[in-house]
């Protein structure tokens, strides 16, 4: 049951207390129906050192620019006490710049694969010096996020949604752990995410195109359908380039 009436789970503070000596947390049982090379240590290293950079060919602006978009759209100069959850953080190539911006009180970096979490932790310890108390790495499933209802002010996800087995379920979970936005503030957006769509649809239609995990979505409307079905009240395409699409959303 992904509705907002789901029984509250243990809070972020509870998990932090349980694992004070270990910055990478393992929560729940992780079952994957298929093997991914990125679930290995070597795969995480390859993703970090070269594979992710290839997304520039798909229209992605680059990791530092992607982090700048997160900070620009989700952070507030007037309220730096906000907590941000970065879903599908991978090895932390974007998250590290979000942490280093110091625009959020704490950043929670979450990924499904232990290899990615360990790589992210190593990256943050090496490159986010002086920010030891402003981040935490959590292993978790976007379809069953290990946080209580309305835990976070903001949620981000870069190049992640097309990797989720059930994007609607994932977005409903993100909405569950996200606090509502202020209707009166037109700049108060709760979620910012990017994913990939077919750069050229050709003859593909909704009837002929069969999406599955790790494939691009058909087009922008297919992505926005996921946002609508997940229960968000407002959403907007921020940027599009080739296969790249960046969307912001919120609910009240």
Coordinates of C-alpha atoms in Angstrom, one line a residue:
X1 CA 0.0 0.0 0.0
X2 CA 1.7 3.2 -1.2
X3 CA -1.0 5.6 0.0
X4 CA -0.3 8.5 2.4
X5 CA -2.1 6.5 5.1
X6 CA 0.7 4.0 5.3
X7 CA 1.8 3.3 8.8
X8 CA 4.7 5.6 9.8
X9 CA 8.1 3.9 9.6
X10 CA 11.1 4.5 11.8
X11 CA 12.3 8.1 11.4
X12 CA 15.6 9.2 9.9
X13 CA 16.7 10.0 13.4
X14 CA 16.1 6.4 14.5
X15 CA 18.3 5.0 11.7
X16 CA 21.0 7.6 12.5
X17 CA 21.0 6.5 16.1
X18 CA 21.2 2.8 15.2
X19 CA 24.2 3.2 12.9
X20 CA 26.2 6.0 14.5
X21 CA 29.5 4.1 13.8
X22 CA 28.7 3.2 10.2
X23 CA 27.8 5.7 7.6
X24 CA 26.5 3.2 5.1
X25 CA 23.2 1.5 6.2
X26 CA 21.7 -1.7 4.9
X27 CA 18.0 -1.7 5.4
X28 CA 15.5 -4.5 4.5
X29 CA 15.9 -7.4 2.2
X30 CA 17.2 -6.8 -1.3
X31 CA 16.0 -9.0 -4.1
X32 CA 16.8 -8.3 -7.8
X33 CA 15.2 -10.4 -10.5
X34 CA 18.1 -9.8 -12.9
X35 CA 21.9 -9.3 -12.7
X36 CA 23.3 -5.8 -13.4
X37 CA 27.1 -5.3 -13.9
X38 CA 26.8 -2.2 -11.7
X39 CA 26.0 -4.3 -8.7
X40 CA 29.7 -5.3 -8.6
X41 CA 32.6 -3.2 -7.3
X42 CA 34.1 -3.2 -10.7
X43 CA 30.9 -2.1 -12.3
X44 CA 30.5 0.8 -9.8
X45 CA 34.0 1.9 -10.6
X46 CA 33.4 1.8 -14.3
X47 CA 30.2 3.7 -13.9
X48 CA 32.0 6.3 -11.8
X49 CA 35.1 6.7 -14.0
X50 CA 33.6 6.7 -17.5
X51 CA 30.2 5.3 -18.1
X52 CA 28.2 8.1 -16.5
X53 CA 30.1 10.7 -18.5
X54 CA 28.8 9.1 -21.7
X55 CA 25.4 10.5 -20.8
X56 CA 26.6 13.7 -22.3
X57 CA 26.0 12.1 -25.7
X58 CA 22.3 11.7 -24.7
X59 CA 21.9 15.4 -24.0
X60 CA 22.8 15.4 -20.3
X61 CA 24.6 18.6 -19.3
X62 CA 27.2 16.9 -17.2
X63 CA 27.4 16.0 -13.5
X64 CA 28.4 19.3 -12.1
X65 CA 25.7 21.1 -14.1
X66 CA 23.1 18.6 -13.0
X67 CA 24.0 19.2 -9.4
X68 CA 23.7 23.0 -10.0
X69 CA 20.2 22.4 -11.3
X70 CA 19.2 20.5 -8.2
X71 CA 20.6 23.3 -6.0
X72 CA 19.1 26.1 -8.1
X73 CA 15.6 24.6 -8.2
X74 CA 15.3 22.8 -4.8
X75 CA 17.5 24.8 -2.4
X76 CA 16.5 28.0 -0.7
X77 CA 18.7 30.9 0.3
X78 CA 16.4 31.6 3.2
X79 CA 16.1 28.1 4.6
X80 CA 19.2 25.9 4.7
X81 CA 17.8 23.6 7.4
X82 CA 16.1 21.4 4.7
X83 CA 17.0 17.7 4.2
X84 CA 17.3 16.3 0.7
X85 CA 17.0 12.7 -0.4
X86 CA 18.9 11.8 -3.5
X87 CA 17.4 8.7 -5.0
X88 CA 19.5 6.3 -7.2
X89 CA 22.6 8.2 -6.3
X90 CA 24.9 5.7 -7.9
X91 CA 28.6 6.3 -7.0
X92 CA 27.8 9.9 -6.0
X93 CA 29.0 11.7 -9.1
X94 CA 26.2 14.3 -8.9
X95 CA 25.5 14.0 -5.1
X96 CA 29.0 15.0 -4.1
X97 CA 28.5 18.5 -5.7
X98 CA 25.1 18.8 -4.0
X99 CA 26.7 18.1 -0.6
X100 CA 29.6 20.4 -1.3
X101 CA 27.2 23.3 -2.1
X102 CA 26.3 23.3 1.6
X103 CA 22.8 24.4 0.6
X104 CA 21.1 21.6 2.5
X105 CA 21.4 20.7 6.2
X106 CA 21.8 17.1 5.3
X107 CA 21.8 15.0 2.1
X108 CA 20.8 11.4 2.2
X109 CA 22.2 9.5 -0.7
X110 CA 20.3 6.3 -1.5
X111 CA 21.0 3.5 -4.0
X112 CA 19.8 -0.1 -4.4
X113 CA 23.2 -1.6 -4.9
X114 CA 25.7 -2.0 -2.1
X115 CA 28.6 -1.5 -4.5
X116 CA 27.3 1.9 -5.5
X117 CA 26.7 2.9 -1.8
X118 CA 30.3 1.9 -0.9
X119 CA 31.7 3.8 -3.9
X120 CA 29.6 6.9 -3.0
X121 CA 30.8 6.7 0.6
X122 CA 34.4 6.6 -0.6
X123 CA 33.8 9.5 -2.9
X124 CA 32.2 11.7 -0.2
X125 CA 34.9 10.9 2.3
X126 CA 37.5 11.9 -0.2
X127 CA 35.9 14.9 -1.9
X128 CA 33.4 16.3 0.6
X129 CA 35.9 17.2 3.3
X130 CA 34.5 19.3 6.1
X131 CA 31.0 18.0 5.4
X132 CA 31.1 14.8 7.4
X133 CA 27.9 15.6 9.3
X134 CA 25.9 16.8 6.3
X135 CA 25.4 13.5 4.5
X136 CA 24.6 9.9 5.0
X137 CA 24.6 6.9 2.5
X138 CA 21.7 4.6 2.7
X139 CA 21.1 1.4 0.8
X140 CA 17.4 1.2 -0.1
X141 CA 14.8 0.4 -2.7
X142 CA 12.9 3.3 -4.3
X143 CA 9.8 1.1 -4.3
X144 CA 9.9 0.7 -0.5
X145 CA 11.8 3.7 0.9
X146 CA 13.1 3.2 4.5
X147 CA 11.8 6.5 5.8
X148 CA 8.7 7.8 7.6
X149 CA 6.0 9.7 5.9
X150 CA 6.9 13.4 5.1
X151 CA 10.5 13.1 6.2
X152 CA 12.2 15.2 3.5
X153 CA 11.6 18.8 2.3
X154 CA 13.2 17.9 -1.1
X155 CA 13.9 14.8 -3.2
X156 CA 16.2 14.6 -6.3
X157 CA 17.1 11.8 -8.7
X158 CA 19.4 12.1 -11.7
X159 CA 19.4 9.5 -14.5
X160 CA 17.6 7.0 -12.3
X161 CA 13.9 6.6 -13.1
X162 CA 14.4 4.5 -16.2
X163 CA 16.3 2.0 -14.1
X164 CA 13.4 1.4 -11.7
X165 CA 11.3 -1.8 -12.1
X166 CA 8.1 0.2 -11.3
X167 CA 8.5 4.0 -11.9
X168 CA 5.0 4.8 -10.7
X169 CA 5.5 2.8 -7.5
X170 CA 8.8 4.6 -7.0
X171 CA 7.3 8.1 -7.5
X172 CA 4.5 7.3 -5.1
X173 CA 7.1 6.3 -2.5
X174 CA 9.0 9.5 -3.2
X175 CA 5.7 11.5 -2.7
X176 CA 5.1 9.6 0.6
X177 CA 8.4 10.5 2.2
X178 CA 8.2 14.1 0.8
X179 CA 6.7 17.0 2.7
X180 CA 4.0 19.0 0.8
X181 CA 5.0 22.2 -0.9
X182 CA 3.5 25.6 -0.1
X183 CA 0.8 26.4 -2.6
X184 CA 1.4 30.1 -2.1
X185 CA 5.1 29.9 -3.1
X186 CA 5.5 29.4 -6.8
X187 CA 9.2 28.5 -6.3
X188 CA 8.6 25.8 -3.7
X189 CA 9.1 22.6 -5.8
X190 CA 9.5 19.3 -3.9
X191 CA 11.0 16.9 -6.5
X192 CA 13.5 17.3 -9.4
X193 CA 14.4 14.3 -11.5
X194 CA 15.9 13.5 -14.9
X195 CA 15.6 10.4 -17.0
X196 CA 15.9 9.4 -20.7
X197 CA 13.4 9.2 -23.5
X198 CA 13.8 8.0 -27.1
X199 CA 15.6 10.8 -29.0
X200 CA 13.7 9.7 -32.1
X201 CA 10.5 7.8 -31.9
X202 CA 10.3 6.8 -35.5
X203 CA 7.1 4.8 -36.0
X204 CA 6.8 3.9 -32.3
X205 CA 3.5 4.6 -30.6
X206 CA 2.1 4.0 -27.1
X207 CA 0.5 0.8 -28.6
X208 CA 3.7 -0.5 -30.1
X209 CA 6.4 0.6 -27.7
X210 CA 7.0 -1.8 -24.8
X211 CA 8.9 -0.1 -22.0
X212 CA 11.0 -2.3 -19.6
X213 CA 13.6 -1.5 -17.0
X214 CA 16.7 0.3 -18.3
X215 CA 15.1 1.3 -21.5
X216 CA 14.3 4.9 -22.4
X217 CA 10.7 6.0 -22.0
X218 CA 8.8 6.6 -25.2
X219 CA 8.6 10.4 -24.9
X220 CA 8.0 13.3 -22.5
X221 CA 4.3 12.5 -22.2
X222 CA 5.1 8.9 -21.0
X223 CA 7.3 10.5 -18.3
X224 CA 4.6 13.0 -17.3
X225 CA 2.0 10.2 -17.2
X226 CA 4.1 8.6 -14.4
X227 CA 4.2 11.9 -12.5
X228 CA 0.4 12.3 -12.9
X229 CA -0.4 8.8 -11.9
X230 CA 1.8 9.1 -8.8
X231 CA -0.4 11.9 -7.4
X232 CA 1.6 15.0 -7.9
X233 CA -0.5 18.2 -8.3
X234 CA 1.8 20.2 -10.4
X235 CA 4.8 19.4 -12.7
X236 CA 6.8 21.1 -15.3
X237 CA 9.5 20.0 -17.8
X238 CA 12.5 22.2 -17.0
X239 CA 14.8 21.1 -19.8
X240 CA 15.0 18.7 -22.8
X241 CA 17.9 17.8 -25.0
X242 CA 18.1 14.7 -27.3
X243 CA 17.2 11.9 -24.9
X244 CA 17.5 14.0 -21.7
X245 CA 14.5 15.3 -19.8
X246 CA 14.5 17.2 -16.5
X247 CA 11.2 17.5 -14.6
X248 CA 10.1 19.2 -11.4
X249 CA 7.0 18.3 -9.5
X250 CA 5.2 19.1 -6.2
X251 CA 2.0 18.3 -4.3
X252 CA 0.0 20.2 -1.7

